[in-house]
Coordinates of C-alpha atoms in Angstrom, one line a residue:
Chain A
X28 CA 185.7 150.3 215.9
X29 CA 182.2 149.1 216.7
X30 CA 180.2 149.9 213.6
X31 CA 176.8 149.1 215.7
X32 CA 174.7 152.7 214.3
X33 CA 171.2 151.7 215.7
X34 CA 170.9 150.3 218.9
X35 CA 169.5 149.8 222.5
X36 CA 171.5 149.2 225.3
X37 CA 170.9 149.0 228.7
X38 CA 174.2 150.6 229.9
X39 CA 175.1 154.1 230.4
X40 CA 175.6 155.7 227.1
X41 CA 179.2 157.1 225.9
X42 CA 178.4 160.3 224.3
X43 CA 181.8 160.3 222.3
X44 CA 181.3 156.6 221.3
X45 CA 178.4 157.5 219.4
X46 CA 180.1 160.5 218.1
X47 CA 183.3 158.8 216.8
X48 CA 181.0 156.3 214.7
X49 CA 179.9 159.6 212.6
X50 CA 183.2 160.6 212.2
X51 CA 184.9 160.6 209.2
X52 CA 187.3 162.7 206.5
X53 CA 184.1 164.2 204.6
X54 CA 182.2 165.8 207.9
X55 CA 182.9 169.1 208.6
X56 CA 179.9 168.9 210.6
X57 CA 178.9 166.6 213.7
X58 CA 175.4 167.7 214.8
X59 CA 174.6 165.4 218.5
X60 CA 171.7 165.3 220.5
X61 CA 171.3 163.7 223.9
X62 CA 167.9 163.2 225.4
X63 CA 168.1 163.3 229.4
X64 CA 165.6 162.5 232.3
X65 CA 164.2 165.4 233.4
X66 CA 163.5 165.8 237.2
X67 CA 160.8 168.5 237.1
X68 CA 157.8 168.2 234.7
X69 CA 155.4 171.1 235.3
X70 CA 155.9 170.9 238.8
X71 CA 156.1 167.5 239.5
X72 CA 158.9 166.0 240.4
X73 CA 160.5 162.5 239.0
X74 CA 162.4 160.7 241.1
X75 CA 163.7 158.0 238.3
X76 CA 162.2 156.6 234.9
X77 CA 162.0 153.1 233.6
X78 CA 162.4 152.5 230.1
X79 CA 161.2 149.3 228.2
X80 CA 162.0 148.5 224.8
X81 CA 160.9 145.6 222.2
X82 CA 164.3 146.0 221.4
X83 CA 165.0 143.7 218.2
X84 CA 161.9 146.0 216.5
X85 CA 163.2 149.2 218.2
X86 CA 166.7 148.5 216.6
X87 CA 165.0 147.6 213.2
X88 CA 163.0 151.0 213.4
X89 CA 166.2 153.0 214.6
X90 CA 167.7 151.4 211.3
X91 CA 164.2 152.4 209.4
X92 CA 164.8 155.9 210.5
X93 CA 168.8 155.7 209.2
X94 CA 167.4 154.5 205.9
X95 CA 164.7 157.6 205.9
X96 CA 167.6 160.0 206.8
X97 CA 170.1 158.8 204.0
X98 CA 167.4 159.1 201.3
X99 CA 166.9 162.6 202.4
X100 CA 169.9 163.5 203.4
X101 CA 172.2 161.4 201.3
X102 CA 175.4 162.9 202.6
X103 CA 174.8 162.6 206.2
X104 CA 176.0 159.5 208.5
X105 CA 173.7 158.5 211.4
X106 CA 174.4 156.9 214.4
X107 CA 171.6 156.5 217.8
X108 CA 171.6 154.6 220.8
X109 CA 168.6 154.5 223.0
X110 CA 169.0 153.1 226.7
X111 CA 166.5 151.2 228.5
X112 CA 166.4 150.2 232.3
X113 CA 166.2 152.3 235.5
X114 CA 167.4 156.4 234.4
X115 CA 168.2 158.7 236.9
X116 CA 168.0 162.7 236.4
X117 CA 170.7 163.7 234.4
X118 CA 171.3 160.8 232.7
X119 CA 171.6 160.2 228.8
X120 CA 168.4 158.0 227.5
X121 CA 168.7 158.9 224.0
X122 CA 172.1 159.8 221.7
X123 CA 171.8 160.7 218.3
X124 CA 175.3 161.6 216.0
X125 CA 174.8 162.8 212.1
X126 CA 177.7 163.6 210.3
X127 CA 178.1 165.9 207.2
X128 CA 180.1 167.9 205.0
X129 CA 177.7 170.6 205.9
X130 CA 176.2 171.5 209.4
X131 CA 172.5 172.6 207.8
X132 CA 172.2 168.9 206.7
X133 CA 173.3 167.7 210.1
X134 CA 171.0 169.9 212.5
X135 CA 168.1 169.1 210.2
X136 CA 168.6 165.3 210.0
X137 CA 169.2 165.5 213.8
X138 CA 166.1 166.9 214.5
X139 CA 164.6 164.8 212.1
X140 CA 165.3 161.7 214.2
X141 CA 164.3 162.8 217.7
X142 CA 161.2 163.5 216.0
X143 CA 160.6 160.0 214.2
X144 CA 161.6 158.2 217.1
X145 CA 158.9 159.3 219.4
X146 CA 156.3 157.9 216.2
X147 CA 157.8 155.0 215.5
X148 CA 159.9 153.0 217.6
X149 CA 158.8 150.8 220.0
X150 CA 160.1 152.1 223.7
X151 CA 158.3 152.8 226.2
X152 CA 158.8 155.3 229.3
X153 CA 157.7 154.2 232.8
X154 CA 157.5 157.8 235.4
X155 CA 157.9 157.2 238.7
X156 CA 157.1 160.4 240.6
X157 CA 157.1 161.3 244.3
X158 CA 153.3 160.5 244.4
X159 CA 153.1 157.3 242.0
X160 CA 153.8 155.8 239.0
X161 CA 152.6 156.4 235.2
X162 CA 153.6 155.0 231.7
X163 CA 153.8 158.0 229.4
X164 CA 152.0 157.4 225.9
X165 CA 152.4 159.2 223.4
X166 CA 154.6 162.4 224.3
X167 CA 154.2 164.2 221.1
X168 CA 150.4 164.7 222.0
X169 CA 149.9 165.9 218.3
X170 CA 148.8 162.4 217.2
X171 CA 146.5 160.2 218.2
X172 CA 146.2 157.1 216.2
X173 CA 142.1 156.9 215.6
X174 CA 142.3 153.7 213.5
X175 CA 144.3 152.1 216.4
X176 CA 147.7 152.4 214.1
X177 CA 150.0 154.6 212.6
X178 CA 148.8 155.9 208.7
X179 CA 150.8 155.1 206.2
X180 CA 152.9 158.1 206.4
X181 CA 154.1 157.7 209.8
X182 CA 155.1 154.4 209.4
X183 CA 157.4 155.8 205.9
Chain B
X8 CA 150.0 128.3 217.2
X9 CA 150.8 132.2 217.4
X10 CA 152.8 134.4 220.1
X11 CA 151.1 137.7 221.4
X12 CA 153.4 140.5 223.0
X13 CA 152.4 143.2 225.4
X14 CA 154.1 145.7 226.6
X15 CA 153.9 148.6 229.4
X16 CA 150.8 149.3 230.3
X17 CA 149.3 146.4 228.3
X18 CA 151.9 143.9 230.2
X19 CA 150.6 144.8 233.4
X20 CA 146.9 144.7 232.5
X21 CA 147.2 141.3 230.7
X22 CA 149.4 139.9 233.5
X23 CA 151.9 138.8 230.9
X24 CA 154.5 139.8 228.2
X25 CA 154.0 136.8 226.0
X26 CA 150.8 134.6 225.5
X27 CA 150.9 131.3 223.3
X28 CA 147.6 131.1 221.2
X29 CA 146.9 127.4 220.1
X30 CA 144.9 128.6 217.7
X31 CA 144.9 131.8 215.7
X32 CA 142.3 134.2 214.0
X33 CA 142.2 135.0 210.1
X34 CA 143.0 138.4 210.9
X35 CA 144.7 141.5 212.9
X36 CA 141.2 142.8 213.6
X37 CA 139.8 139.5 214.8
X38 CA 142.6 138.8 217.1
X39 CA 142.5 142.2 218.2
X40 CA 138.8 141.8 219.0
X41 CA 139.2 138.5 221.0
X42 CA 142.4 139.9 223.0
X43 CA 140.2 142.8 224.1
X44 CA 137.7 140.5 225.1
X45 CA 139.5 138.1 227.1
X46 CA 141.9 140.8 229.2
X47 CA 138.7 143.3 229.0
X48 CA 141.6 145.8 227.8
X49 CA 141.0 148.7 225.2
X50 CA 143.5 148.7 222.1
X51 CA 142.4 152.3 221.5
X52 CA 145.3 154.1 220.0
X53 CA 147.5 150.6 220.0
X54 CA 149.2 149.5 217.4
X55 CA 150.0 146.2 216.2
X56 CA 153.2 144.8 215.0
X57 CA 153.1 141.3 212.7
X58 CA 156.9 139.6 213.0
X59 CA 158.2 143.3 214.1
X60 CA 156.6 145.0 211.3
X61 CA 153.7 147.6 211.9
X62 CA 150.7 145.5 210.5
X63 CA 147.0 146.8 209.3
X64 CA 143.6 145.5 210.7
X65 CA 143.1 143.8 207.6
X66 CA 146.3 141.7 207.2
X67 CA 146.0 138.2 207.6
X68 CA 147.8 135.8 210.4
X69 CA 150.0 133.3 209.7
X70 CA 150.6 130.2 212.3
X71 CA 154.2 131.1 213.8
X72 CA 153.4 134.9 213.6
X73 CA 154.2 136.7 216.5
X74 CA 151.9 139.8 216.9
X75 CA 153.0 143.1 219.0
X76 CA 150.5 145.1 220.9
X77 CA 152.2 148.3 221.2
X78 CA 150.8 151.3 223.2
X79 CA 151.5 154.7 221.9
X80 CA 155.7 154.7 222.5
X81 CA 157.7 157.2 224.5
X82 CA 160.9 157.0 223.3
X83 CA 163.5 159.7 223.3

């Protein structure tokens, strides 16, 4: 079995791959959440995204994030895989897996990732619309970074 | 010697993805200063990662480091 948890791939992603790297005897829960290009964004319509990656960091801050989950959620078992590269709509550009005895530990942990990933990890979406191109920045749009980089608690 | 990284946004307004510095400033906020200079980019809401680790303004450089310039990221 590939034990690979944290990583960036520019291939399609297998949604049960990721999921049978969680598995285990002790879950009774598997929480997974898949990410997908979205054609219409208030109106506009994307034809395709780009993703770009510094991937050896982004796989060390996927890991960072595995590390963050376990100490809060010490039962759970994480797995996420991130694709970069040309996306059409539909497809899957994020997968995240958590495993635990317990499905409140897995949907919070799940969510917990999705979340830290768009602070801390270093990919980068590229739109291309019907009328142009843009690189998005920071989609959460509840943080801006006035000291030009992440405080201290982000980067936890 | 150190080795600057740009990325999205920053690639295409530097004109590269990896410059070699022959020399290298004391510290993140110098080099930062002298990259915005010489590309005339802003580094407004960019971080900066030191050897793939997010690094403060006030950390020094070390020859053989290589520094990230990371616009706000997009992942997910």
């Amino acid at each position: 079995m590939n034990e690979r948890l944290f990583v960036i791939t520019d291939k399609p992603i297998s949604v049960e791959e990721v999921i049978q790297k969680v598995m285990r005897p002790e879950a009774g829960a598997v929480a997974t959440f898949i990410g997908t290009v979205r054609e219409w964004t208030k109106g506009k319509r994307t034809l395709f995204l780009q993703y770009e990656a510094y991937v050896s960091m982004a796989e060390k801050m996927l890991a960072q994030i595995g590390a963050e989950i376990r100490e809060k959620w010490p039962e759970a078992k994480v797995a996420i895989i991130h694709r970069i590269g040309r996306l059409d709509i539909g497809e899957a550009a994020v997968v995240i897996a958590i495993s635990s005895p317990h499905r409140n530990d897995a949907y919070e942990a799940n969510r917990y990732a999705i979340e830290r990933i768009k602070q801390i990890v270093p990919i980068w979406k590229k739109e291309h619309w019907e009328d142009g191109t843009e690189w998005v920045g920071n989609q959460l749009e509840t943080k801006s970074y006035p000291a030009g980089k992440p405080e201290e608690e982000d980067l936890r | 010697m150190i080795t600057l990284l740009f990325f999205a946004h920053l690639q295409e307004a530097v004109g590269e993805e990896r410059v070699f510095l022959p020399h290298f400033p004391k510290t993140v906020k110098e080099l930062k200063e002298e990259v915005k200079q010489r590309y005339h980019i802003s580094l407004k809401q960019v971080m900066v990662a030191v050897n793939e680790e997010y690094a403060r303004d006030e950390q020094t450089l070390q020859p053989g480091d290589i520094v990230a310039f990371i616009p706000p990221v997009s992942g997910g």
